[in-house]
Short mmCIF file of C-alpha atoms and ligand atoms in Angstrom, two decimals:
data_model
loop_
_atom_site.label_atom_id
_atom_site.label_comp_id
_atom_site.label_asym_id
_atom_site.label_seq_id
_atom_site.Cartn_x
_atom_site.Cartn_y
_atom_site.Cartn_z
CA MET V 280 -31.27 -3.86 -4.81
CA LYS V 281 -28.39 -5.21 -6.74
CA LYS V 282 -25.46 -7.05 -5.05
CA LEU V 283 -21.83 -6.00 -5.90
CA TYR V 284 -18.95 -8.08 -4.97
CA ILE V 285 -15.31 -6.44 -5.38
CA GLU V 286 -12.15 -8.43 -4.92
CA THR V 287 -9.04 -6.30 -4.43
CA LEU V 288 -5.53 -7.42 -5.11
CA GLY V 289 -2.47 -5.26 -4.55
CA CYS V 290 -1.41 -2.45 -2.59
CA GLN V 291 -3.20 -0.01 -0.06
CA MET V 292 -4.13 2.48 -2.92
CA ASN V 293 -6.05 -0.37 -4.80
CA LYS V 294 -7.78 -1.05 -1.34
CA SER V 295 -8.67 2.71 -1.00
CA ASP V 296 -10.05 2.63 -4.69
CA SER V 297 -12.37 -0.11 -3.93
CA GLU V 298 -13.84 1.69 -1.07
CA ARG V 299 -14.35 4.66 -3.40
CA ILE V 300 -15.86 2.31 -6.01
CA ALA V 301 -18.29 0.72 -3.68
CA GLY V 302 -19.32 4.11 -2.50
CA ILE V 303 -19.97 5.42 -6.14
CA LEU V 304 -21.95 2.11 -6.92
CA SER V 305 -24.05 2.22 -3.61
CA ASP V 306 -25.57 5.41 -5.14
CA PHE V 307 -26.87 3.14 -8.01
CA GLY V 308 -28.45 0.66 -5.77
CA TYR V 309 -25.51 -1.81 -5.24
CA VAL V 310 -24.96 -3.14 -1.95
CA GLU V 311 -21.66 -5.09 -1.20
CA THR V 312 -21.76 -8.60 -0.43
CA THR V 313 -18.73 -10.97 0.66
CA VAL V 314 -20.47 -13.98 -1.23
CA GLU V 315 -19.26 -14.09 -4.73
CA LYS V 316 -21.84 -16.36 -5.89
CA GLU V 317 -24.85 -14.10 -4.89
CA ALA V 318 -23.46 -10.90 -6.79
CA ASP V 319 -25.25 -9.36 -9.80
CA LEU V 320 -22.02 -7.50 -10.45
CA LEU V 321 -18.30 -8.86 -10.03
CA ILE V 322 -15.50 -6.45 -10.23
CA ILE V 323 -11.90 -7.31 -9.83
CA ASN V 324 -9.45 -4.62 -8.81
CA THR V 325 -6.22 -5.79 -10.03
CA CYS V 326 -2.42 -5.48 -9.48
CA SER V 327 0.25 -5.93 -11.93
CA ILE V 328 3.48 -5.33 -9.78
CA ARG V 329 4.59 -8.77 -10.33
CA GLN V 330 3.52 -11.56 -12.91
CA LEU V 331 1.89 -13.68 -10.38
CA SER V 332 -0.38 -10.83 -9.31
CA ALA V 333 -1.27 -10.20 -13.02
CA ASP V 334 -2.07 -13.83 -13.49
CA LYS V 335 -4.43 -14.18 -10.45
CA ALA V 336 -6.42 -11.38 -12.06
CA TYR V 337 -6.94 -13.49 -15.31
CA SER V 338 -7.69 -16.76 -13.54
CA LYS V 339 -10.34 -15.19 -11.44
CA LEU V 340 -11.91 -13.60 -14.62
CA GLY V 341 -11.77 -17.20 -16.07
CA VAL V 342 -13.94 -18.43 -13.29
CA TRP V 343 -16.38 -15.72 -13.34
CA GLY V 344 -16.49 -16.25 -17.14
CA LYS V 345 -17.74 -19.72 -16.66
CA TRP V 346 -20.60 -18.59 -14.24
CA LYS V 347 -21.68 -16.13 -16.82
CA LYS V 348 -22.46 -19.02 -19.28
CA THR V 349 -25.33 -20.33 -17.09
CA ARG V 350 -26.19 -16.75 -15.87
CA PRO V 351 -25.92 -14.44 -18.79
CA GLU V 352 -27.28 -11.49 -16.70
CA LEU V 353 -24.23 -11.50 -14.62
CA LYS V 354 -22.15 -8.55 -14.99
CA ILE V 355 -18.41 -8.73 -14.74
CA GLY V 356 -15.85 -5.85 -14.56
CA ILE V 357 -12.08 -5.42 -14.16
CA CYS V 358 -10.11 -2.44 -13.05
CA GLY V 359 -6.93 -1.37 -11.53
CA CYS V 360 -3.37 -1.77 -12.76
CA VAL V 361 -3.81 -4.75 -15.08
CA ALA V 362 -6.73 -3.02 -16.75
CA GLN V 363 -4.82 0.25 -17.21
CA GLN V 364 -1.76 -1.79 -18.54
CA ASP V 365 -3.70 -4.17 -20.89
CA LYS V 366 -6.68 -2.00 -22.01
CA GLU V 367 -8.51 -3.52 -24.94
CA LYS V 368 -6.37 -6.70 -24.74
CA VAL V 369 -8.17 -7.63 -21.70
CA ARG V 370 -11.25 -8.31 -23.91
CA GLN V 371 -9.15 -10.43 -26.23
CA ARG V 372 -8.26 -12.68 -23.26
CA ALA V 373 -11.65 -12.35 -21.52
CA PRO V 374 -14.36 -11.40 -24.19
CA TYR V 375 -17.23 -11.86 -21.78
CA VAL V 376 -16.13 -8.82 -19.55
CA ASP V 377 -18.75 -6.31 -19.40
CA LEU V 378 -16.64 -3.49 -17.89
CA VAL V 379 -12.95 -2.49 -18.20
CA PHE V 380 -11.89 0.73 -16.50
CA GLY V 381 -8.41 2.16 -15.46
CA THR V 382 -6.93 3.57 -12.73
CA HIS V 383 -7.88 7.10 -13.87
CA ASN V 384 -11.56 6.40 -14.61
CA ILE V 385 -12.96 5.61 -11.32
CA TYR V 386 -14.89 8.77 -10.90
CA GLU V 387 -16.46 8.19 -14.36
CA LEU V 388 -18.19 5.15 -12.94
CA PRO V 389 -21.59 6.80 -12.68
CA SER V 390 -21.92 6.94 -16.38
CA LEU V 391 -20.14 3.57 -16.98
CA ILE V 392 -22.41 1.68 -14.72
CA LYS V 393 -25.47 3.08 -16.47
CA ARG V 394 -23.97 1.92 -19.83
CA ILE V 395 -23.34 -1.60 -18.86
CA GLU V 396 -26.94 -1.86 -17.19
CA GLU V 397 -28.05 -1.39 -20.88
CA ASP V 398 -26.06 -4.32 -21.89
CA GLU V 399 -23.22 -2.39 -23.79
CA LYS V 400 -19.63 -3.49 -23.22
CA VAL V 401 -17.84 -0.78 -22.09
CA CYS V 402 -13.96 -0.03 -21.89
CA SER V 403 -12.90 3.04 -20.33
CA ILE V 404 -9.12 3.76 -20.07
CA THR V 405 -7.60 7.22 -20.32
CA THR V 406 -4.00 8.47 -19.76
CA LYS V 407 -5.58 11.65 -18.08
CA PRO V 408 -7.46 11.43 -14.91
CA ILE V 409 -10.87 12.57 -14.45
CA VAL V 410 -10.66 15.95 -12.59
CA CYS V 411 -13.00 16.26 -9.68
CA ASN V 412 -13.37 16.77 -5.82
CA GLN V 413 -13.35 13.27 -4.63
CA ASN V 414 -15.37 14.60 -1.60
CA ASP V 415 -18.35 14.74 -3.87
CA PHE V 416 -18.51 11.01 -3.92
CA LYS V 417 -19.43 8.47 -1.44
CA ILE V 418 -16.83 6.15 0.02
CA ILE V 419 -17.69 2.92 1.82
CA ARG V 420 -14.79 2.26 4.10
CA LYS V 421 -13.95 -1.50 5.15
CA ASP V 422 -12.18 -0.91 8.41
CA SER V 423 -13.93 0.91 11.41
CA VAL V 424 -10.70 2.20 12.94
CA ASN V 425 -8.17 2.99 10.08
CA ALA V 426 -9.21 5.07 7.17
CA TRP V 427 -7.01 5.76 4.11
CA ILE V 428 -6.70 9.04 2.35
CA PRO V 429 -5.02 8.78 -1.04
CA ILE V 430 -3.02 12.20 -1.20
CA ILE V 431 -0.87 11.70 -4.29
CA GLU V 432 -1.35 9.29 -7.08
CA GLY V 433 1.23 8.13 -9.80
CA CYS V 434 4.98 8.15 -9.86
CA ASN V 435 7.42 9.79 -11.81
CA ASN V 436 10.46 7.88 -10.72
CA PHE V 437 10.45 5.08 -13.44
CA CYS V 438 12.64 2.61 -11.37
CA THR V 439 13.70 0.32 -14.08
CA TYR V 440 11.95 -2.88 -12.81
CA CYS V 441 8.54 -1.11 -11.80
CA VAL V 442 5.47 -0.87 -13.76
CA VAL V 443 3.54 1.56 -11.63
CA PRO V 444 4.56 4.63 -13.65
CA PHE V 445 2.76 3.06 -16.53
CA THR V 446 -0.41 1.92 -14.71
CA ARG V 447 -0.81 4.94 -12.41
CA GLY V 448 0.53 7.72 -14.75
CA ARG V 449 2.47 10.85 -13.45
CA GLU V 450 2.32 12.17 -10.17
CA ARG V 451 -0.75 14.24 -9.28
CA SER V 452 -1.31 15.74 -5.73
CA ARG V 453 -4.77 16.40 -4.35
CA ALA V 454 -5.54 19.90 -3.05
CA PRO V 455 -4.62 20.15 0.76
CA GLU V 456 -8.00 21.70 1.32
CA GLU V 457 -9.87 18.44 -0.15
CA ILE V 458 -7.49 16.33 1.95
CA ILE V 459 -8.36 18.15 5.19
CA GLN V 460 -11.95 18.18 4.41
CA GLU V 461 -11.78 14.68 3.94
CA ALA V 462 -9.83 13.87 7.18
CA LYS V 463 -12.57 15.99 9.14
CA ASN V 464 -15.26 13.76 7.74
CA ILE V 465 -13.30 10.61 8.85
CA ILE V 466 -12.80 12.03 12.31
CA LYS V 467 -16.53 12.96 12.71
CA ASP V 468 -17.40 9.24 11.51
CA GLY V 469 -15.26 8.25 14.51
CA PHE V 470 -12.09 6.71 12.85
CA LYS V 471 -9.07 6.60 15.05
CA GLU V 472 -6.34 6.68 12.47
CA ILE V 473 -5.89 8.18 9.16
CA THR V 474 -3.28 6.78 6.65
CA LEU V 475 -1.93 9.24 4.06
CA LEU V 476 -1.21 7.23 0.86
CA GLY V 477 0.96 7.63 -2.18
CA GLN V 478 3.12 5.64 -4.35
CA ASN V 479 5.53 8.31 -3.20
CA VAL V 480 3.83 9.99 -0.48
CA ASP V 481 6.77 12.28 0.30
CA SER V 482 6.66 13.65 -3.16
CA TYR V 483 3.40 15.25 -2.11
CA GLY V 484 3.06 18.69 -3.67
CA LYS V 485 6.14 18.77 -5.88
CA ASP V 486 3.64 18.79 -9.01
CA THR V 487 1.87 21.83 -7.78
CA ASN V 488 4.66 24.42 -8.01
CA SER V 489 3.70 25.87 -4.70
CA PRO V 490 6.60 25.43 -2.32
CA ASP V 491 4.39 25.34 0.76
CA ILE V 492 2.57 22.25 -0.28
CA THR V 493 4.61 19.52 1.20
CA LEU V 494 4.05 16.39 3.13
CA ALA V 495 5.47 18.11 6.29
CA ASN V 496 2.86 20.93 5.96
CA LEU V 497 0.11 18.78 5.41
CA LEU V 498 0.94 16.70 8.50
CA ARG V 499 1.07 19.99 10.54
CA GLU V 500 -2.28 21.03 9.21
CA LEU V 501 -3.80 17.57 10.03
CA ASN V 502 -2.23 17.50 13.30
CA LYS V 503 -4.21 20.65 14.42
CA LEU V 504 -7.55 18.95 13.85
CA ASP V 505 -9.43 18.41 17.20
CA GLY V 506 -10.04 14.75 18.16
CA GLU V 507 -8.35 11.71 19.38
CA PHE V 508 -6.78 10.17 16.29
CA ARG V 509 -3.31 9.32 14.84
CA ILE V 510 -1.78 9.84 11.31
CA ARG V 511 0.42 7.67 9.28
CA PHE V 512 1.84 7.98 5.92
CA VAL V 513 3.07 5.56 3.39
CA THR V 514 5.17 4.95 1.06
CA SER V 515 8.21 7.25 1.27
CA TYR V 516 10.91 7.46 -1.14
CA PRO V 517 14.17 7.61 0.56
CA SER V 518 15.63 10.65 -0.90
CA ASP V 519 12.38 12.45 -0.63
CA ILE V 520 12.57 12.38 3.04
CA THR V 521 13.45 15.94 3.81
CA ASP V 522 14.73 17.37 7.25
CA ASP V 523 11.60 19.27 7.35
CA LEU V 524 9.45 16.21 7.03
CA ILE V 525 11.53 14.51 10.01
CA ASP V 526 10.90 17.84 11.97
CA ALA V 527 7.17 17.74 11.27
CA VAL V 528 6.93 14.17 12.46
CA ASP V 529 8.66 15.13 15.60
CA GLU V 530 6.76 18.10 16.06
CA CYS V 531 3.09 16.70 15.55
CA ASP V 532 1.95 14.64 18.55
CA LYS V 533 -0.75 12.74 16.45
CA VAL V 534 1.89 11.55 13.63
CA CYS V 535 3.26 7.95 14.24
CA LYS V 536 6.97 7.66 14.58
CA TYR V 537 7.03 5.06 11.80
CA PHE V 538 8.55 5.16 8.40
CA HIS V 539 8.32 2.70 5.46
CA ILE V 540 11.24 3.44 3.13
CA PRO V 541 12.06 0.82 0.58
CA MET V 542 15.53 0.47 -0.07
CA GLN V 543 15.18 -2.18 -2.84
CA SER V 544 18.90 -3.15 -2.83
CA GLY V 545 21.87 -2.74 -0.32
CA ASN V 546 24.27 -2.34 -3.20
CA SER V 547 24.92 1.08 -4.84
CA ARG V 548 25.63 -0.48 -8.30
CA ILE V 549 22.18 -2.29 -8.26
CA LEU V 550 20.53 0.84 -6.98
CA SER V 551 21.94 2.80 -9.79
CA GLU V 552 21.05 -0.01 -12.24
CA MET V 553 17.51 0.14 -10.86
CA ASN V 554 17.56 4.10 -11.34
CA ARG V 555 16.98 4.57 -7.70
CA ARG V 556 18.02 8.29 -6.87
CA TYR V 557 20.32 7.27 -3.90
CA THR V 558 23.34 5.18 -2.92
CA LYS V 559 23.72 2.82 -0.24
CA GLU V 560 25.57 5.34 1.83
CA GLU V 561 22.81 8.05 1.50
CA TYR V 562 20.20 5.57 2.63
CA TYR V 563 22.45 4.72 5.60
CA THR V 564 22.52 8.53 6.43
CA ILE V 565 18.72 8.85 6.25
CA VAL V 566 18.18 5.86 8.58
CA SER V 567 20.50 7.19 11.13
CA LYS V 568 18.96 10.79 10.96
CA ILE V 569 15.78 9.04 11.84
CA ARG V 570 16.91 6.81 14.52
CA ASN V 571 18.78 9.43 16.28
CA ARG V 572 15.67 11.54 16.50
CA PHE V 573 12.96 9.19 17.56
CA ALA V 574 13.53 6.55 20.58
CA ASN V 575 10.83 3.88 19.72
CA VAL V 576 10.73 4.48 15.81
CA ALA V 577 10.42 1.39 13.50
CA ILE V 578 11.92 1.64 9.81
CA THR V 579 10.69 -0.98 7.46
CA SER V 580 11.86 -1.55 3.84
CA ASP V 581 10.94 -3.50 0.65
CA PHE V 582 13.85 -5.48 -1.18
CA ILE V 583 13.89 -7.33 -4.52
CA ALA V 584 16.14 -10.45 -4.74
CA GLY V 585 17.59 -11.34 -8.17
CA PHE V 586 17.46 -8.10 -10.10
CA PRO V 587 18.98 -8.48 -13.57
CA GLY V 588 22.74 -8.99 -13.27
CA GLU V 589 22.88 -8.99 -9.56
CA THR V 590 25.88 -10.96 -8.43
CA GLU V 591 26.10 -13.15 -5.23
CA GLU V 592 28.37 -10.39 -3.63
CA GLU V 593 25.88 -7.66 -4.32
CA PHE V 594 22.95 -9.73 -3.09
CA ILE V 595 25.03 -10.31 0.25
CA ASP V 596 25.24 -6.47 0.58
CA THR V 597 21.41 -6.52 0.80
CA LEU V 598 21.64 -9.06 3.57
CA LYS V 599 24.19 -7.04 5.30
CA ALA V 600 22.10 -3.73 5.00
CA ILE V 601 19.26 -5.29 6.83
CA ASP V 602 21.76 -6.30 9.79
CA GLU V 603 23.69 -3.11 9.69
CA LEU V 604 20.57 -0.90 9.51
CA GLU V 605 18.68 -2.92 12.23
CA LEU V 606 15.52 -2.67 9.89
CA ASP V 607 12.51 -3.77 11.84
CA TYR V 608 10.74 -5.64 8.90
CA SER V 609 11.02 -5.89 5.20
CA ASN V 610 8.52 -6.79 2.42
CA THR V 611 10.41 -8.92 0.12
CA ALA V 612 10.08 -10.28 -3.42
CA ALA V 613 11.92 -12.10 -6.17
CA TYR V 614 12.50 -9.85 -9.30
CA SER V 615 9.71 -10.41 -11.92
CA PRO V 616 10.19 -8.85 -15.37
CA ARG V 617 7.52 -6.33 -16.25
CA VAL V 618 5.95 -4.97 -19.75
CA PHE V 619 7.08 -1.61 -20.71
CA THR V 620 10.03 -1.43 -18.09
CA LYS V 621 13.80 -1.03 -18.89
CA ALA V 622 14.59 -4.06 -16.62
CA GLY V 623 12.25 -6.13 -18.46
CA LYS V 624 14.32 -5.75 -21.55
CA MET V 625 17.71 -6.75 -20.10
CA THR V 626 16.95 -10.30 -20.98
CA ASP V 627 20.60 -11.42 -21.36
CA LYS V 628 21.04 -10.25 -17.63
CA PHE V 629 18.22 -12.35 -16.21
CA LEU V 630 19.03 -14.58 -13.25
CA SER V 631 17.42 -18.12 -13.28
CA GLU V 632 14.40 -18.80 -11.39
CA GLU V 633 16.41 -21.05 -9.16
CA VAL V 634 18.91 -18.37 -8.31
CA LYS V 635 16.09 -15.80 -7.63
CA TYR V 636 14.22 -18.04 -5.21
CA GLU V 637 17.19 -19.27 -3.48
CA ARG V 638 18.22 -15.59 -2.89
CA LEU V 639 14.46 -14.79 -1.76
CA GLU V 640 14.62 -17.66 0.77
CA ARG V 641 17.91 -16.37 2.34
CA LEU V 642 16.34 -12.63 2.37
CA ASN V 643 13.19 -13.98 4.04
CA GLU V 644 15.42 -15.89 6.58
CA LYS V 645 17.43 -12.69 7.23
CA ASN V 646 14.07 -10.59 7.51
CA ARG V 647 12.73 -13.05 10.18
CA GLU V 648 15.86 -12.76 12.19
CA ALA V 649 15.82 -8.91 11.96
CA SER V 650 12.02 -8.84 12.89
CA LEU V 651 12.59 -10.87 15.86
CA LYS V 652 15.54 -8.91 16.87
CA SER V 653 13.72 -5.66 16.29
CA ASN V 654 10.82 -7.16 18.35
CA GLU V 655 13.04 -8.09 21.31
CA LYS V 656 14.36 -4.61 21.57
CA PHE V 657 10.93 -3.46 22.71
CA VAL V 658 10.68 -5.81 25.58
CA GLY V 659 10.39 -3.80 28.80
CA ARG V 660 9.18 -0.65 26.86
CA ILE V 661 6.01 1.04 26.82
CA LEU V 662 4.27 1.57 23.63
CA ASN V 663 1.05 3.40 22.88
CA VAL V 664 -1.30 1.15 20.80
CA LEU V 665 -4.47 1.48 19.08
CA VAL V 666 -6.89 -1.68 19.20
CA GLU V 667 -7.81 -2.87 16.02
CA SER V 668 -9.93 -6.05 16.66
CA LYS V 669 -10.96 -8.38 19.49
CA THR V 670 -10.52 -12.20 19.50
CA ILE V 671 -11.47 -14.99 21.96
CA LYS V 672 -8.64 -17.43 22.67
CA ASP V 673 -8.80 -20.00 25.20
CA GLY V 674 -11.95 -18.42 26.71
CA LYS V 675 -10.06 -15.15 27.11
CA VAL V 676 -10.62 -11.99 25.20
CA VAL V 677 -7.44 -10.94 23.31
CA LEU V 678 -7.11 -7.44 21.94
CA ASN V 679 -5.22 -6.98 18.75
CA SER V 680 -3.61 -3.66 18.53
CA ARG V 681 -1.01 -1.66 16.54
CA ALA V 682 1.60 0.53 18.21
CA ASP V 683 2.30 4.01 16.93
CA ASN V 684 5.50 2.27 15.41
CA ASN V 685 3.28 -0.17 13.70
CA LYS V 686 4.34 -3.13 15.73
CA ILE V 687 1.32 -5.61 16.28
CA VAL V 688 0.76 -6.10 19.84
CA HIS V 689 -1.85 -8.58 21.39
CA PHE V 690 -2.75 -7.99 25.14
CA GLU V 691 -5.64 -9.03 27.58
CA ASP V 692 -7.91 -6.48 29.11
CA SER V 693 -11.75 -6.97 29.26
CA SER V 694 -12.41 -3.35 29.86
CA LYS V 695 -10.82 -2.26 26.57
CA ASN V 696 -12.43 -2.01 23.30
CA VAL V 697 -11.74 -1.69 19.53
CA GLY V 698 -10.71 2.00 18.81
CA ASP V 699 -9.21 2.50 22.14
CA PHE V 700 -5.73 3.91 22.68
CA VAL V 701 -3.88 2.15 25.38
CA ASN V 702 -0.41 2.22 26.95
CA ILE V 703 1.16 -1.25 26.88
CA LYS V 704 4.20 -2.42 28.70
CA ILE V 705 5.95 -5.06 26.40
CA THR V 706 6.52 -8.45 28.09
CA LYS V 707 7.23 -10.86 25.37
CA ALA V 708 8.43 -10.70 21.62
CA GLN V 709 7.99 -13.31 18.83
CA THR V 710 9.01 -12.88 15.22
CA TRP V 711 5.93 -11.13 13.81
CA CYS V 712 4.26 -9.62 16.97
CA LEU V 713 4.55 -8.46 20.73
CA PHE V 714 2.60 -9.06 23.92
CA GLY V 715 2.16 -6.92 26.85
CA ASN V 716 0.03 -5.63 29.70
CA PRO V 717 -1.73 -2.05 29.97
CA VAL V 718 -0.22 0.36 32.24
CA ASP V 719 -1.35 3.77 33.45
N1 SAH K 1065 6.81 3.33 -4.58
C1 SAH K 1065 7.26 2.48 -3.79
C2 SAH K 1065 6.96 0.98 -4.08
C3 SAH K 1065 5.84 0.52 -4.78
S1 SAH K 1065 5.75 -0.96 -5.47
C4 SAH K 1065 8.80 2.57 -3.67
O1 SAH K 1065 9.37 3.22 -4.49
O2 SAH K 1065 9.58 2.12 -2.98
C5 SAH K 1065 5.99 -1.95 -4.08
C6 SAH K 1065 7.38 -2.85 -4.03
O3 SAH K 1065 7.19 -3.93 -4.96
C7 SAH K 1065 8.33 -2.20 -4.21
O4 SAH K 1065 8.98 -1.66 -3.16
C8 SAH K 1065 9.35 -3.37 -4.85
O5 SAH K 1065 10.23 -3.92 -3.93
C9 SAH K 1065 8.28 -4.29 -5.45
N2 SAH K 1065 8.38 -4.44 -6.88
C10 SAH K 1065 8.14 -3.52 -7.72
N3 SAH K 1065 8.25 -4.02 -8.95
C11 SAH K 1065 8.84 -5.35 -8.85
C12 SAH K 1065 9.21 -6.32 -9.85
N4 SAH K 1065 9.23 -6.04 -11.11
N5 SAH K 1065 9.62 -7.35 -9.37
C13 SAH K 1065 9.75 -7.70 -7.89
N6 SAH K 1065 9.27 -6.81 -7.20
C14 SAH K 1065 8.89 -5.62 -7.58
FE1 SF4 K 1066 7.70 1.73 -8.68
FE2 SF4 K 1066 9.84 3.14 -8.19
FE3 SF4 K 1066 7.65 4.57 -8.43
FE4 SF4 K 1066 8.07 3.03 -6.42
S1 SF4 K 1066 9.26 4.82 -6.97
S2 SF4 K 1066 6.26 3.30 -7.51
S3 SF4 K 1066 9.16 1.34 -7.09
S4 SF4 K 1066 8.87 3.29 -10.06
FE1 F3S K 1067 0.07 -3.26 -7.59
FE2 F3S K 1067 -0.94 -1.11 -9.01
FE3 F3S K 1067 -0.55 -0.97 -6.22
S1 F3S K 1067 0.74 -2.58 -9.70
S2 F3S K 1067 1.16 -2.44 -6.00
S3 F3S K 1067 -1.85 -2.31 -7.28
S4 F3S K 1067 -0.14 0.57 -7.75
#
């Protein structure tokens, strides 16, 4: 038995990929360990969204490279978005790496692994994905309650700041039958939540030339499956949220009333500079449509502070948008220049690190305020939650759960277990979580 350690950086797509990598390698005798030092094969699944994430990958490789000096039999692999982006250059920076494979090459692992076991140095990065039925491969899922299903990979949007179209390639939707089969397996295995993943999950089907293959119709099909479970989907591109998708979310009792719709900036000039295909006003319209339809909905977003050329007034429009739209939570980041991207070449418009980080600080403060305000809104209301874990605090069992609208809810009830759905009356709100008591 050989031991495998995978470190995963980046988004849920990467986490899902790692579960698939672990599954494939288990067929070759690799058992996952959480102890890096005892592994025979170390793999880092990397993220390139910001320079900081890419740097993390290389600093980890540096540490592992030192270990290999005293343990030459140790195998080191790197995959994910940094590998796809840097290709052969990975080896120039880290010559001791045994295996480099791209985001399109996961399903090629059965042959790659044999080659590195024969002491070959392998680098497999293609721009075309390996065509296969993913259900033919084992998956070792990390969580016992939630299971991820990637339904569309890649991105055609080319936002000027973003590296993802270069690291994940063009949009490719999986066949609905393949996704439904994976969902059936998941439900049979006892999972209670399915999260459909895509860089632009609401673009699902567009590349198939079949007008009936849409996220809305996929939700309708999944909703028909028997069993007690719920369905989420992330991440939605604002202008791809169709009325039909909103209708489907409304019609389907198993689909969570939660939308993650990154706005990126509250200013239309910056949105256009970012090559986002909507204006501030159009984003406002989408949010109000969703809010008018669902009582307890949560809408979350992502924002970038300090995009090249962003003025103070334009930045303030972002703070205003968070207030005016009553956004429930936002992921935030300071703009980081990326290789291959258009904005990365706007060097004359780059803002100083001081300005970017000062704006990020104000953005984070606004986000904290917005999150608390949003949480306070739910005090007195009843939310349906799914228990994700149990902890003991001051001798009492505390259940950590997630509401349908993605809010984190803590409550005490020794009769409830991980995987249970419970109705909770919210009694207290803090910035990042809610507290409450079970009700019938
Ligand atoms: N497909 C999603 C986002 C995927 S990337 C969408 O269209 O919204 C996740 C987030 O990282 C983005 O929403 C963006 O806010 C942030 N991000 C991407 N590139 C960035 C960069 N160069 N600098 C800072 N943040 C970035
Ligand atoms: Fe990046 Fe834009 Fe594609 Fe999102 S939609 S992954 S931000 S290019
Ligand atoms: Fe990062 Fe790649 Fe995801 S760049 S955010 S791991 S798609």
